[in-house]
């Protein structure tokens, strides 16, 4: 399956071509070339998926890890070396399909959405760069290759968030996203170093083989602050994952990242980049289960808290993209919880399958939601809910597709979200009733805030629009329809037959008791949203007034930005950085400056001696000779 | 015959007049003349020592001639410098010739 390497090479070639040719390519040509390149990658990915799942992937009834391509890139010693390659296993193949599909839809959609923008060619070049990095990340054969592409993803995300680089808020948002994820990546890097130092390898295949026995034997000892090396390494890896996947408290960058163009939000901040953290945990899953089970518990609780936290904030936001951003945080936390509650192998590994399944379905319906929101923004030229309402008459296609996505994320059958969410809930139920309860509440909240969004955009009081809002052009609504179709059908896939924690297919039936509970809470959420928001009324305002304190706190995102500001500015900058800066400026620089000043002062003092007047020199010379002569004679 | 000391007294006076002039004169031309005085006093010494102490040799005489030629060349160069200084600074007072210092 050596051809899989072209899935990754095509986008990077596109990036180089579009970026270098941006001066002489017409915007339209550049867009079409970029989209065509992505289409090639997409077709290759589908072909790979077909070959892997139905022809070559299974060995003895188990989906194996196949290294389709590998090349040594850097060798450190006899054992330790970094390769670049393509690793195919169920999750990487699944991710290839998700990334290329969503990316292709976003490419198509951008042809319409970004029309007439300055830097259209650059935009398509950057989309290709991002696709390249993300594809390279998921097929990485070793953790170091993954880290390289992980950083590339961060860099291309920075460039895309800051695409409108003349807008100060966009620049600030891109910086924030980069710095926060970079801070988390520091943990990731240290984790990689601890891991490779102890096990002597970067390779995923070797690390995860035989229930991660390599890590278990080499890393269970060596405690630091009472935790084993394995626990440290895996916690630090999770720190990197939490940064990229916007887990509390590193989630602060994601809502701000909505400053980027909306298709970028759909691609990066909904479907692909933010699930990189989930993917990382899934990739290292055997190590978590066997070498560091405590970290899995940590992941569960961080995930559950984040899911609830973000869902509550999402209820109060008025910028439609921010609602979707918090919804994304909440849903990704769902996936994290599913991994956290999972065990290894067969039905114990249901959480793992559920997590990947939810990643798969979420990518499509969240991309659909973002693209739909983009179409709305395109029509009314505003992100704020106050400027919307009653749009269902003007934008029928957007309305219907958006509704499908809302139903899917709320977990209403037969849409895809129902199946994956049910699987997560049943995995959580088997593991821990408390976690299940939290997720169940979050499911209700999700339905509520999504339908609040839906009603406020498409129903409610009709606004007087300056310009008559109109449906987006075909190039924009075709991706919506395709994604909506995927949202309708992809839940029916027998996902556990393809993706499981140990590669062996199993059948995960629907747990009807839990399914009906989750559907009930979803419907309850929708009903409450309908009561509040379907017609314009003062009910939302009265409810908000009743809970004023809580509402205020939630709409300010529970002051997490301020907390971070406080921690960084007041504590880190003032108590750590400032004394260090003082020491550097006054003690280290001071010593050097004192030496310089002394030399300067000394030369200033003796400078008049060297007057430059030859006659003075001659006078001194003559008198000196006289004195010496007299001295010699006298002595 | 005039005793040797008389010559030496004259040349000593010339030498110290030259040194004094070199140190005290503010006009570059005067300084140049003072340098000539110093040189000439030295040449008198050469000739006198040669004539009185080693009359059979001629090195002192030749050295004097050599010195005269050198001082002629040196004067030409010095005058050229002084003319250029004058063009640059509009006077030839040594107190003002300190451009390289500041």
XYZ file of C-alpha atoms in Angstrom:
737
model
C 0.000 0.000 0.000
C 2.896 2.283 -0.758
C 0.632 4.661 -2.632
C -0.709 5.973 0.676
C 2.288 8.258 0.925
C 0.792 10.294 -1.921
C -2.198 11.160 0.277
C 0.247 13.257 2.255
C 2.521 14.367 -0.553
C -0.229 15.829 -2.730
C -1.251 18.526 -0.220
C 2.332 19.597 0.498
C 3.006 19.905 -3.235
C -0.201 21.936 -3.512
C 0.926 24.146 -0.644
C 4.284 24.849 -2.273
C 2.728 25.399 -5.679
C -0.046 27.699 -4.486
C 2.158 29.684 -2.141
C 4.972 30.190 -4.617
C 2.567 30.841 -7.477
C 0.240 33.140 -5.549
C 1.511 36.164 -7.470
C 0.654 34.950 -10.948
C -2.193 32.503 -10.313
C -5.701 33.869 -10.670
C -7.671 33.405 -7.419
C -10.229 31.184 -9.075
C -7.581 28.968 -10.687
C -5.703 28.676 -7.406
C -8.894 27.657 -5.615
C -9.790 25.057 -8.187
C -6.276 23.594 -8.248
C -6.212 23.376 -4.448
C -9.605 21.722 -4.372
C -8.614 19.275 -7.109
C -5.488 18.328 -5.163
C -7.589 17.682 -2.086
C -10.008 15.618 -4.175
C -7.114 13.398 -5.270
C -6.099 12.883 -1.637
C -9.704 12.127 -0.734
C -10.105 9.493 -3.426
C -6.806 7.895 -2.422
C -7.970 7.839 1.204
C -11.224 6.138 0.275
C -9.304 3.617 -1.745
C -6.941 3.068 1.190
C -9.891 2.580 3.517
C -11.402 0.050 1.161
C -8.126 -1.846 0.766
C -7.403 -1.760 4.484
C -10.772 -2.717 5.893
C -11.877 -5.200 3.266
C -8.788 -6.617 1.596
C -5.456 -6.354 3.348
C -5.951 -5.124 6.873
C -6.988 -8.259 8.727
C -4.497 -10.810 9.906
C -6.056 -13.753 11.756
C -9.268 -11.822 12.202
C -7.537 -8.858 13.827
C -6.900 -5.498 12.183
C -3.136 -5.176 12.254
C -0.853 -2.176 12.183
C 0.601 -2.012 8.688
C 3.626 0.136 7.996
C 2.929 1.112 4.420
C 5.963 3.292 3.969
C 8.936 4.175 6.078
C 12.216 5.996 5.656
C 14.886 6.661 8.226
C 15.176 10.355 8.823
C 17.543 10.773 11.746
C 19.593 8.229 13.643
C 20.780 8.900 17.184
C 22.264 5.563 18.106
C 21.976 1.851 17.578
C 18.413 1.680 18.806
C 17.089 5.195 18.819
C 16.210 6.663 15.444
C 13.461 8.781 13.973
C 11.629 7.537 10.924
C 9.152 9.188 8.648
C 6.499 6.875 7.429
C 2.897 5.886 7.001
C 1.277 3.647 9.575
C -2.084 2.180 8.732
C -4.358 0.870 11.420
C -8.102 1.262 11.961
C -7.929 4.672 13.624
C -5.426 6.202 11.232
C -7.384 4.999 8.200
C -10.591 6.295 9.764
C -8.895 9.652 10.404
C -7.615 9.787 6.819
C -11.178 9.471 5.595
C -12.524 12.049 8.045
C -9.812 14.612 7.403
C -9.831 14.392 3.633
C -13.637 14.416 3.446
C -14.088 17.421 5.705
C -11.122 19.165 4.131
C -12.512 18.634 0.635
C -15.908 19.986 1.718
C -14.230 22.986 3.296
C -12.172 23.573 0.148
C -15.324 23.529 -1.963
C -17.217 25.738 0.448
C -14.351 28.211 0.649
C -14.501 28.727 -3.104
C -17.783 30.491 -2.432
C -17.276 31.823 1.076
C -13.884 33.423 0.538
C -14.659 34.774 -2.918
C -13.189 38.223 -3.407
C -11.075 38.113 -0.236
C -7.549 39.470 -0.401
C -5.082 36.586 -0.227
C -7.420 33.981 -1.681
C -4.457 32.031 -3.095
C -2.605 32.211 0.188
C -5.703 30.922 1.944
C -5.861 27.838 -0.255
C -2.143 27.282 0.143
C -2.540 27.356 3.915
C -5.501 24.977 3.797
C -3.275 22.548 1.899
C -0.494 23.001 4.432
C -2.905 22.287 7.237
C -4.276 19.190 5.506
C -0.731 17.970 4.957
C 0.208 18.424 8.602
C -2.927 16.792 9.913
C -2.652 13.814 7.562
C 1.009 13.422 8.490
C 0.039 13.484 12.143
C -2.484 10.674 11.927
C -0.323 8.338 9.872
C 2.814 8.898 11.950
C 4.703 5.678 12.596
C 6.442 6.994 15.665
C 5.778 9.514 18.340
C 8.477 11.886 17.170
C 7.068 12.131 13.669
C 3.743 12.774 15.314
C 5.293 15.550 17.374
C 6.780 17.185 14.277
C 3.449 17.177 12.490
C 1.711 18.157 15.703
C 3.749 21.352 15.740
C 3.136 21.860 12.028
C -0.578 21.634 12.729
C -0.170 24.268 15.416
C 1.774 26.533 13.085
C -0.674 26.228 10.199
C -3.556 26.772 12.592
C -1.804 29.936 13.776
C -1.509 31.134 10.193
C -5.143 30.383 9.421
C -6.605 31.935 12.578
C -4.564 35.028 11.835
C -5.588 35.006 8.189
C -7.151 38.460 8.539
C -3.868 39.781 9.826
C -4.951 43.400 9.655
C -7.605 42.741 12.298
C -6.113 43.133 15.805
C -8.506 40.648 17.428
C -7.561 37.979 14.874
C -3.875 38.581 15.496
C -4.380 38.368 19.255
C -6.435 35.192 18.866
C -3.825 33.509 16.699
C -1.095 34.401 19.164
C -3.154 33.110 22.049
C -3.907 29.839 20.276
C -0.261 29.355 19.437
C 1.080 30.196 22.872
C -1.457 28.126 24.808
C -1.005 25.041 22.637
C 2.733 25.558 22.581
C 2.766 25.680 26.367
C 0.918 22.363 26.413
C 3.281 20.930 23.810
C 6.128 21.511 26.220
C 4.515 18.809 28.360
C 4.142 16.613 25.305
C 7.831 16.969 24.450
C 8.968 16.191 28.003
C 6.625 13.206 27.986
C 8.187 11.952 24.744
C 11.654 12.362 26.224
C 10.784 10.430 29.403
C 9.117 7.732 27.331
C 11.899 7.289 24.820
C 14.608 7.557 27.482
C 13.115 4.640 29.355
C 11.951 2.452 26.518
C 14.645 3.339 23.999
C 12.267 3.676 21.092
C 9.866 6.103 19.467
C 8.035 3.532 17.419
C 4.299 3.117 18.069
C 4.378 -0.502 17.012
C 7.066 -1.404 19.545
C 5.563 0.758 22.284
C 2.075 -0.680 22.068
C 2.971 -4.296 21.220
C 1.970 -7.083 23.647
C -0.155 -4.857 25.839
C 2.588 -2.252 26.096
C 4.867 -4.736 27.873
C 7.935 -2.708 26.936
C 6.711 0.333 28.829
C 5.373 -1.747 31.711
C 8.709 -3.466 32.271
C 10.948 -0.450 31.795
C 8.918 2.356 33.281
C 6.996 1.070 36.272
C 9.823 1.974 38.666
C 11.614 5.246 39.142
C 9.240 7.270 41.207
C 9.364 11.020 41.307
C 7.026 12.731 43.773
C 5.480 9.321 44.380
C 4.502 8.655 40.778
C 6.180 6.211 38.433
C 7.998 7.231 35.277
C 5.160 5.813 33.214
C 2.583 7.911 35.038
C 4.655 11.027 34.551
C 5.269 10.377 30.881
C 1.655 9.590 30.138
C 0.340 12.562 32.159
C 2.653 14.877 30.260
C 1.528 13.389 26.967
C -2.013 14.054 28.091
C -1.058 17.645 28.833
C -0.109 18.048 25.171
C -3.326 16.342 24.152
C -5.349 18.591 26.462
C -3.777 21.670 24.900
C -4.661 20.708 21.370
C -8.049 19.311 22.291
C -8.973 22.305 24.448
C -9.510 20.485 27.743
C -10.046 22.558 30.875
C -8.021 24.580 31.849
C -6.215 24.842 28.504
C -9.427 25.444 26.560
C -9.169 29.232 26.516
C -7.673 29.477 23.046
C -10.477 27.724 21.176
C -13.312 30.286 21.552
C -10.963 33.074 20.496
C -9.794 31.055 17.508
C -13.210 31.729 16.005
C -11.720 34.977 14.707
C -10.434 32.996 11.741
C -12.526 32.530 8.589
C -15.539 30.283 9.282
C -14.532 27.405 6.956
C -11.250 27.293 8.846
C -13.170 26.958 12.092
C -15.073 24.088 10.526
C -11.939 22.318 9.404
C -9.513 23.005 12.211
C -11.506 23.850 15.273
C -14.290 21.353 14.867
C -13.365 18.343 12.822
C -9.639 17.785 12.718
C -7.037 19.630 14.740
C -8.884 19.668 18.037
C -9.383 15.922 17.894
C -5.627 15.430 17.581
C -5.443 15.174 21.362
C -8.096 12.464 21.421
C -6.225 10.733 18.634
C -2.983 10.902 20.597
C -4.566 9.290 23.655
C -6.158 6.646 21.427
C -2.839 6.015 19.721
C -1.049 5.500 23.027
C -4.041 3.726 24.534
C -2.369 0.424 25.507
C 0.256 2.382 27.403
C -2.423 4.250 29.301
C -4.337 1.110 30.172
C -1.429 -1.083 31.202
C 1.330 1.264 32.259
C -0.549 4.252 33.668
C -4.166 3.483 34.548
C -4.214 6.390 37.028
C -3.814 8.820 34.147
C -6.900 7.350 32.506
C -8.865 8.239 35.626
C -7.459 11.752 35.423
C -8.522 11.923 31.767
C -12.016 10.772 32.703
C -12.497 13.443 35.333
C -10.899 16.252 33.345
C -13.056 15.266 30.388
C -16.277 15.037 32.370
C -15.678 18.386 34.023
C -14.787 20.043 30.730
C -17.881 18.618 29.044
C -20.152 20.067 31.700
C -18.259 23.325 32.034
C -18.237 24.077 28.310
C -21.880 23.075 27.891
C -22.944 25.536 30.591
C -20.967 28.340 28.977
C -22.375 27.505 25.553
C -25.879 28.236 26.830
C -25.047 31.849 27.551
C -23.007 32.833 24.513
C -24.547 35.123 21.912
C -21.938 34.862 19.160
C -23.086 31.847 17.115
C -19.553 30.700 16.376
C -18.671 30.832 20.053
C -21.652 28.666 20.920
C -20.315 26.153 18.429
C -16.803 26.516 19.835
C -17.936 25.673 23.358
C -20.067 22.892 21.978
C -16.937 21.510 20.322
C -15.014 21.659 23.591
C -17.851 19.823 25.292
C -18.096 17.132 22.619
C -14.365 16.552 22.519
C -14.415 16.182 26.262
C -17.051 13.515 25.674
C -14.583 11.619 23.514
C -11.900 11.982 26.175
C -14.230 10.595 28.820
C -15.046 7.668 26.572
C -11.340 6.864 26.322
C -10.935 7.363 30.046
C -13.615 4.855 30.969
C -12.466 2.288 28.443
C -10.604 -0.894 29.083
C -8.673 -3.018 26.623
C -10.101 -5.613 24.299
C -13.580 -6.764 23.382
C -16.521 -5.250 25.214
C -14.298 -3.757 27.894
C -12.870 -1.624 25.099
C -16.261 -0.277 24.108
C -15.313 3.190 25.296
C -12.397 3.266 22.887
C -14.615 2.354 19.950
C -17.256 4.813 21.140
C -14.716 7.592 21.362
C -13.470 7.015 17.839
C -17.033 6.648 16.618
C -18.032 9.925 18.178
C -14.942 11.546 16.698
C -16.044 10.249 13.316
C -19.671 11.364 13.510
C -18.878 14.613 15.328
C -16.444 15.630 12.591
C -19.207 15.568 10.018
C -22.037 17.173 11.932
C -19.831 19.792 13.598
C -18.286 20.722 10.252
C -21.832 20.940 8.939
C -22.850 23.210 11.814
C -19.895 25.492 11.238
C -20.414 25.640 7.507
C -24.119 26.328 8.088
C -23.209 29.075 10.542
C -20.830 30.392 7.891
C -23.667 30.511 5.367
C -25.773 32.445 7.887
C -22.935 34.862 8.611
C -22.423 35.222 4.880
C -26.091 36.177 4.531
C -26.523 38.600 7.447
C -22.912 39.807 7.849
C -22.894 39.357 11.598
C -21.962 36.750 14.176
C -24.403 37.968 16.794
C -27.706 36.276 17.476
C -29.488 39.618 17.917
C -29.026 40.299 14.231
C -30.642 37.035 13.202
C -34.070 35.441 13.413
C -36.659 34.125 11.031
C -34.047 33.102 8.499
C -35.745 29.791 7.688
C -37.792 31.420 4.925
C -34.783 32.902 3.212
C -32.321 30.036 3.519
C -34.199 26.733 3.213
C -31.205 24.527 2.418
C -29.112 25.921 5.253
C -32.103 25.632 7.559
C -32.755 21.961 6.874
C -29.100 20.896 6.984
C -28.534 22.882 10.172
C -31.563 21.221 11.742
C -30.214 17.789 10.819
C -26.891 18.612 12.457
C -28.646 19.948 15.570
C -30.688 16.768 15.860
C -27.550 14.700 15.387
C -25.581 16.497 18.095
C -28.586 16.291 20.417
C -28.567 12.518 20.043
C -31.916 12.054 18.356
C -32.232 8.855 16.286
C -31.680 8.032 13.471
C -28.994 10.665 13.065
C -25.355 9.749 13.586
C -24.822 11.492 16.921
C -27.365 9.259 18.588
C -25.378 6.086 17.929
C -22.000 7.353 19.005
C -23.337 9.194 22.036
C -25.289 6.164 23.147
C -22.170 4.074 22.946
C -20.225 6.564 25.035
C -22.990 6.721 27.613
C -23.252 2.971 27.897
C -19.474 2.662 28.243
C -19.566 5.300 30.981
C -22.501 3.573 32.673
C -20.576 0.313 32.944
C -17.561 2.074 34.342
C -18.808 4.704 36.743
C -22.355 5.823 37.482
C -21.289 9.301 38.506
C -19.512 9.964 35.219
C -22.545 8.619 33.428
C -24.782 11.058 35.289
C -22.569 14.000 34.334
C -22.540 12.985 30.688
C -26.284 12.459 30.757
C -26.833 15.995 32.037
C -24.423 17.312 29.417
C -26.443 15.520 26.720
C -29.528 17.441 27.856
C -27.649 20.722 27.975
C -26.243 20.042 24.519
C -29.718 19.597 23.078
C -30.834 22.780 24.839
C -28.049 25.081 23.657
C -28.041 23.701 20.131
C -31.754 24.327 19.766
C -31.419 27.711 21.402
C -28.958 28.478 18.624
C -31.193 26.955 15.988
C -34.309 28.839 17.075
C -32.526 32.133 17.472
C -31.126 31.916 13.973
C -34.012 30.456 12.041
C -37.106 31.235 14.166
C -37.893 33.862 16.723
C -38.718 37.433 15.908
C -37.918 38.385 12.372
C -35.394 41.157 12.031
C -35.565 43.908 9.505
C -32.638 43.195 7.251
C -30.964 46.002 5.345
C -30.153 43.658 2.543
C -32.486 40.824 1.736
C -30.755 37.681 3.103
C -30.416 35.013 0.481
C -29.377 31.422 0.188
C -25.662 30.824 -0.339
C -24.406 29.905 -3.833
C -24.416 26.263 -4.934
C -20.711 25.794 -4.284
C -21.485 26.537 -0.632
C -24.669 24.574 -0.131
C -23.538 21.415 -1.928
C -20.988 20.687 0.849
C -23.797 21.281 3.355
C -25.970 18.709 1.631
C -23.142 16.185 1.359
C -22.283 16.564 5.051
C -25.953 16.381 5.998
C -26.281 13.145 4.021
C -23.223 11.751 5.815
C -24.720 12.829 9.141
C -27.879 10.922 8.332
C -26.187 7.675 7.348
C -22.808 7.344 9.013
C -24.322 6.454 12.377
C -25.597 3.209 10.889
C -22.071 1.951 10.239
C -21.175 -1.096 12.296
C -18.253 0.845 13.671
C -17.150 -1.678 16.284
C -16.577 -4.168 13.484
C -13.816 -1.934 12.181
C -12.356 0.010 15.066
C -11.702 -1.546 18.444
C -9.102 -1.202 21.143
C -7.268 -4.410 20.240
C -8.134 -4.569 16.549
C -10.457 -7.549 16.906
C -13.976 -6.788 15.639
C -16.811 -7.143 18.116
C -20.453 -6.193 17.941
C -21.630 -3.387 20.170
C -25.386 -3.483 20.253
C -27.474 -0.541 21.259
C -28.208 -0.519 24.944
C -31.878 0.422 24.737
C -32.272 1.413 28.355
C -29.487 3.958 28.142
C -30.437 4.950 24.626
C -33.961 5.827 25.678
C -32.648 7.771 28.682
C -30.343 9.809 26.446
C -33.035 10.397 23.837
C -35.429 11.486 26.588
C -33.012 14.012 28.000
C -32.280 15.222 24.466
C -35.950 15.727 23.764
C -36.364 17.462 27.120
C -33.564 19.851 26.192
C -35.174 20.543 22.826
C -38.568 21.062 24.454
C -37.188 23.589 26.932
C -35.394 25.404 24.115
C -38.603 25.445 22.104
C -40.539 26.880 25.038
C -37.937 29.614 25.524
C -36.877 30.555 22.061
C -39.263 29.437 19.353
C -41.255 32.666 19.517
C -39.744 35.896 20.638
C -40.722 36.459 24.258
C -39.308 37.775 27.500
C -38.972 34.255 28.930
C -35.195 33.962 28.307
C -34.589 37.385 29.818
C -36.684 36.584 32.900
C -34.927 33.266 33.402
C -31.572 34.960 33.026
C -32.575 37.634 35.542
C -33.609 34.984 38.024
C -30.209 33.341 37.838
C -28.399 36.629 37.243
C -25.182 35.804 39.109
C -24.736 32.426 37.544
C -25.737 33.700 34.108
C -23.198 36.502 34.312
C -20.444 34.171 35.367
C -21.238 31.701 32.601
C -21.487 34.340 29.925
C -18.055 35.546 31.011
C -16.850 31.963 30.555
C -16.507 31.642 34.325
C -13.734 34.215 34.177
C -11.225 31.637 33.002
C -9.502 34.172 30.781
C -9.211 36.470 33.754
C -7.874 33.645 35.910
C -5.207 32.924 33.340
C -4.438 36.602 33.074
C -4.103 36.712 36.833
C -1.917 33.626 36.948
C 0.361 34.724 34.148
C 0.509 38.455 34.787
C 0.225 38.701 38.546
C 1.877 35.481 39.639
C 4.248 34.313 36.938
C 5.265 37.671 35.536
C 5.337 39.561 38.813
C 6.663 36.954 41.216
C 8.919 34.926 38.954
C 9.751 36.792 35.792
C 10.182 40.185 37.346
C 12.740 39.169 40.017
C 14.619 37.171 37.402
C 14.550 40.122 35.037
C 15.700 42.359 37.871
C 18.575 40.007 38.663
C 19.543 39.867 35.008
C 19.303 43.597 34.517
C 20.950 44.689 37.733
C 23.326 41.958 38.799
C 24.516 40.329 35.599
C 24.187 43.278 33.270
C 25.184 45.549 36.159
C 28.565 43.856 36.564
C 29.288 44.170 32.880
C 28.069 47.751 32.765
C 30.172 48.643 35.804
C 33.298 47.320 34.085
C 32.452 49.357 31.024
C 31.688 52.480 33.012
C 34.899 52.173 34.994
C 36.969 51.922 31.840
C 35.135 54.865 30.380
C 35.586 56.991 33.497
C 39.275 56.103 33.715
C 39.940 57.057 30.134
C 37.983 60.271 30.552
C 40.192 61.113 33.499
C 43.462 60.614 31.651
C 42.170 61.871 28.335
C 43.403 65.535 28.724
C 46.965 64.203 28.905
C 46.701 63.248 25.264
C 45.838 66.714 24.049
C 46.843 66.211 20.431
C 49.056 69.311 20.662
C 52.550 68.349 19.567
C 54.077 71.322 21.355
C 52.821 70.104 24.700
C 54.301 66.703 24.006
C 57.575 68.270 23.043
C 57.586 70.335 26.212
C 56.939 67.282 28.368
C 59.572 65.395 26.422
C 62.190 68.083 26.896
C 61.548 68.461 30.596
C 61.527 64.719 31.083
C 64.868 64.397 29.333
C 66.217 67.217 31.498
C 64.959 65.613 34.690
C 66.352 62.210 33.738
C 69.669 63.729 32.729
C 69.945 65.701 35.944
C 68.884 62.655 37.877
C 71.522 60.467 36.238
C 74.205 63.046 36.973
C 73.158 63.538 40.549
C 72.875 59.904 41.413
C 92.314 78.807 15.162
C 88.979 79.288 16.739
C 88.598 76.866 19.606
C 86.034 74.091 19.112
C 84.030 75.153 22.177
C 82.962 78.382 20.446
C 81.321 76.492 17.662
C 79.667 74.214 20.176
C 78.341 77.159 22.156
C 76.813 78.655 19.023
C 75.240 75.336 18.014
C 73.931 74.767 21.575
C 72.334 78.215 21.556
C 70.813 77.499 18.145
C 69.543 74.134 19.363
C 67.847 75.475 22.462
C 66.487 78.499 20.620
C 65.010 75.972 18.192
C 63.530 73.839 20.972
C 62.154 76.915 22.679
C 60.650 78.158 19.438
C 59.191 74.765 18.634
C 57.436 74.664 21.997
C 56.282 78.253 22.257
C 55.550 79.524 18.723
C 51.896 79.342 17.717
C 52.430 79.953 14.035
C 53.141 76.800 12.058
C 55.714 78.570 9.897
C 57.567 79.709 12.971
C 57.475 76.150 14.280
C 58.928 74.966 10.980
C 61.717 77.539 11.178
C 62.458 76.348 14.724
C 62.797 72.798 13.469
C 65.241 74.057 10.817
C 67.254 75.732 13.548
C 67.488 72.455 15.477
C 68.558 70.568 12.364
C 71.167 73.154 11.407
C 72.648 73.224 14.873
C 73.094 69.484 14.686
C 74.767 69.829 11.277
C 77.195 72.403 12.675
C 78.073 69.878 15.380
C 78.710 67.168 12.790
C 81.025 69.394 10.783
C 82.877 70.707 13.838
C 83.483 67.267 15.354
C 84.651 65.965 12.008
C 87.017 68.892 11.382
C 88.523 69.040 14.904
C 88.602 65.474 16.102
C 89.049 63.325 12.928
C 90.426 65.667 10.189
C 91.579 62.652 8.103
C 87.960 61.402 7.715
C 84.997 62.999 5.849
C 81.941 61.201 7.300
C 80.776 64.176 9.390
C 80.906 66.500 6.375
C 78.903 64.114 4.236
C 76.407 63.592 7.010
C 75.920 67.361 7.130
C 75.314 67.512 3.376
C 72.919 64.607 3.720
C 71.090 66.416 6.533
C 70.776 69.599 4.443
C 69.223 67.629 1.581
C 66.798 65.906 3.962
C 65.809 69.174 5.613
C 65.180 70.740 2.187
C 62.842 67.870 1.258
C 61.226 68.000 4.670
C 60.634 71.730 4.365
C 58.948 71.223 0.993
C 56.606 68.601 2.476
C 55.953 70.703 5.576
C 55.137 73.801 3.525
C 52.726 71.723 1.416
C 51.027 70.459 4.584
C 50.833 73.968 6.007
C 49.231 75.289 2.814
C 46.651 72.504 2.950
C 46.002 73.150 6.630
C 45.470 76.791 5.793
C 42.970 75.897 3.073
C 41.137 73.638 5.488
C 41.099 75.725 8.637
C 41.710 79.228 7.261
C 44.569 79.820 9.672
C 47.806 78.174 10.671
C 47.636 78.600 14.391
C 48.674 75.334 16.087
C 46.044 75.795 18.801
C 43.365 75.216 16.190
C 44.954 72.266 14.429
C 43.198 69.589 16.512
C 40.578 68.232 14.118
C 41.813 64.640 14.406
C 41.457 64.746 18.161
C 37.860 65.892 18.297
